[in-house]
Amino acid sequence: MTKISKENAEHYHWGDQCDGWHLVKGQELSVIHERMPGNTAEVRHYHERSRQFFFVLSGQAMLEVDGVRHVINRQEGLEVPPGVKHQMKNEGAEDVEFLVISQPTTRGDRIQAN
């Protein structure tokens, strides 16, 4: 077994200057460390099968879930069940870093929502 961190994890870019690091990349479980610069947002979407848990490591995020805005502070998290529309946003000026834990993986299970 090898320890995993941002320094040795598979890295990718997404959205507008956002970063992600695959900490666990399996079919049944995905754990991703993500960074969103200030004033960025992901596309509103939902998953048919995947259940997700968002946990803020640093900064403050706003997670809109089914039309309800939730402010998530450092060391707080929120679960999103399958089929529920959601959108993560960083409405502040500072970076926000968070974990996204998905079961099963969201690969091939992301549907863009209005």
PDB file of C-alpha atoms in Angstrom, residues 14-19 34-44 60-64 69 87-98:
ATOM      1  CA  TRP A  14     -11.946  21.167 -14.488  1.00  0.00           C
ATOM      2  CA  GLY A  15     -14.236  24.139 -14.956  1.00  0.00           C
ATOM      3  CA  ASP A  16     -12.686  27.588 -14.734  1.00  0.00           C
ATOM      4  CA  GLN A  17      -9.217  27.136 -13.164  1.00  0.00           C
ATOM      5  CA  CYS A  18     -10.342  24.416 -10.728  1.00  0.00           C
ATOM      6  CA  ASP A  19      -8.209  21.429  -9.713  1.00  0.00           C
ATOM      7  CA  GLU A  34     -10.851  19.540  -5.172  1.00  0.00           C
ATOM      8  CA  ARG A  35      -9.825  23.192  -5.187  1.00  0.00           C
ATOM      9  CA  MET A  36     -12.026  26.024  -6.444  1.00  0.00           C
ATOM     10  CA  PRO A  37     -10.622  29.557  -6.734  1.00  0.00           C
ATOM     11  CA  GLY A  38     -12.779  32.486  -5.665  1.00  0.00           C
ATOM     12  CA  ASN A  39     -15.908  33.248  -7.677  1.00  0.00           C
ATOM     13  CA  THR A  40     -16.094  29.915  -9.500  1.00  0.00           C
ATOM     14  CA  ALA A  41     -18.847  27.305  -9.788  1.00  0.00           C
ATOM     15  CA  GLU A  42     -19.421  23.883 -11.240  1.00  0.00           C
ATOM     16  CA  VAL A  43     -22.285  23.153 -13.625  1.00  0.00           C
ATOM     17  CA  ARG A  44     -25.608  22.287 -11.970  1.00  0.00           C
ATOM     18  CA  GLN A  60     -16.252  28.358   2.677  1.00  0.00           C
ATOM     19  CA  ALA A  61     -18.404  26.788  -0.052  1.00  0.00           C
ATOM     20  CA  MET A  62     -22.008  27.193  -1.073  1.00  0.00           C
ATOM     21  CA  LEU A  63     -23.695  23.974  -2.159  1.00  0.00           C
ATOM     22  CA  GLU A  64     -27.078  24.442  -3.779  1.00  0.00           C
ATOM     23  CA  ARG A  69     -28.565  27.087  -0.650  1.00  0.00           C
ATOM     24  CA  GLN A  87     -24.159  22.780  -7.739  1.00  0.00           C
ATOM     25  CA  MET A  88     -21.012  23.623  -5.763  1.00  0.00           C
ATOM     26  CA  LYS A  89     -19.983  27.293  -5.775  1.00  0.00           C
ATOM     27  CA  ASN A  90     -17.222  29.392  -4.281  1.00  0.00           C
ATOM     28  CA  GLU A  91     -18.813  32.817  -3.928  1.00  0.00           C
ATOM     29  CA  GLY A  92     -15.937  34.269  -1.897  1.00  0.00           C
ATOM     30  CA  ALA A  93     -12.532  35.615  -2.900  1.00  0.00           C
ATOM     31  CA  GLU A  94     -10.401  32.897  -1.242  1.00  0.00           C
ATOM     32  CA  ASP A  95      -9.839  29.365  -2.520  1.00  0.00           C
ATOM     33  CA  VAL A  96     -12.015  26.602  -1.123  1.00  0.00           C
ATOM     34  CA  GLU A  97     -10.694  23.043  -0.842  1.00  0.00           C
ATOM     35  CA  PHE A  98     -12.981  20.099  -0.205  1.00  0.00           C
TER      36      PHE A  98
END
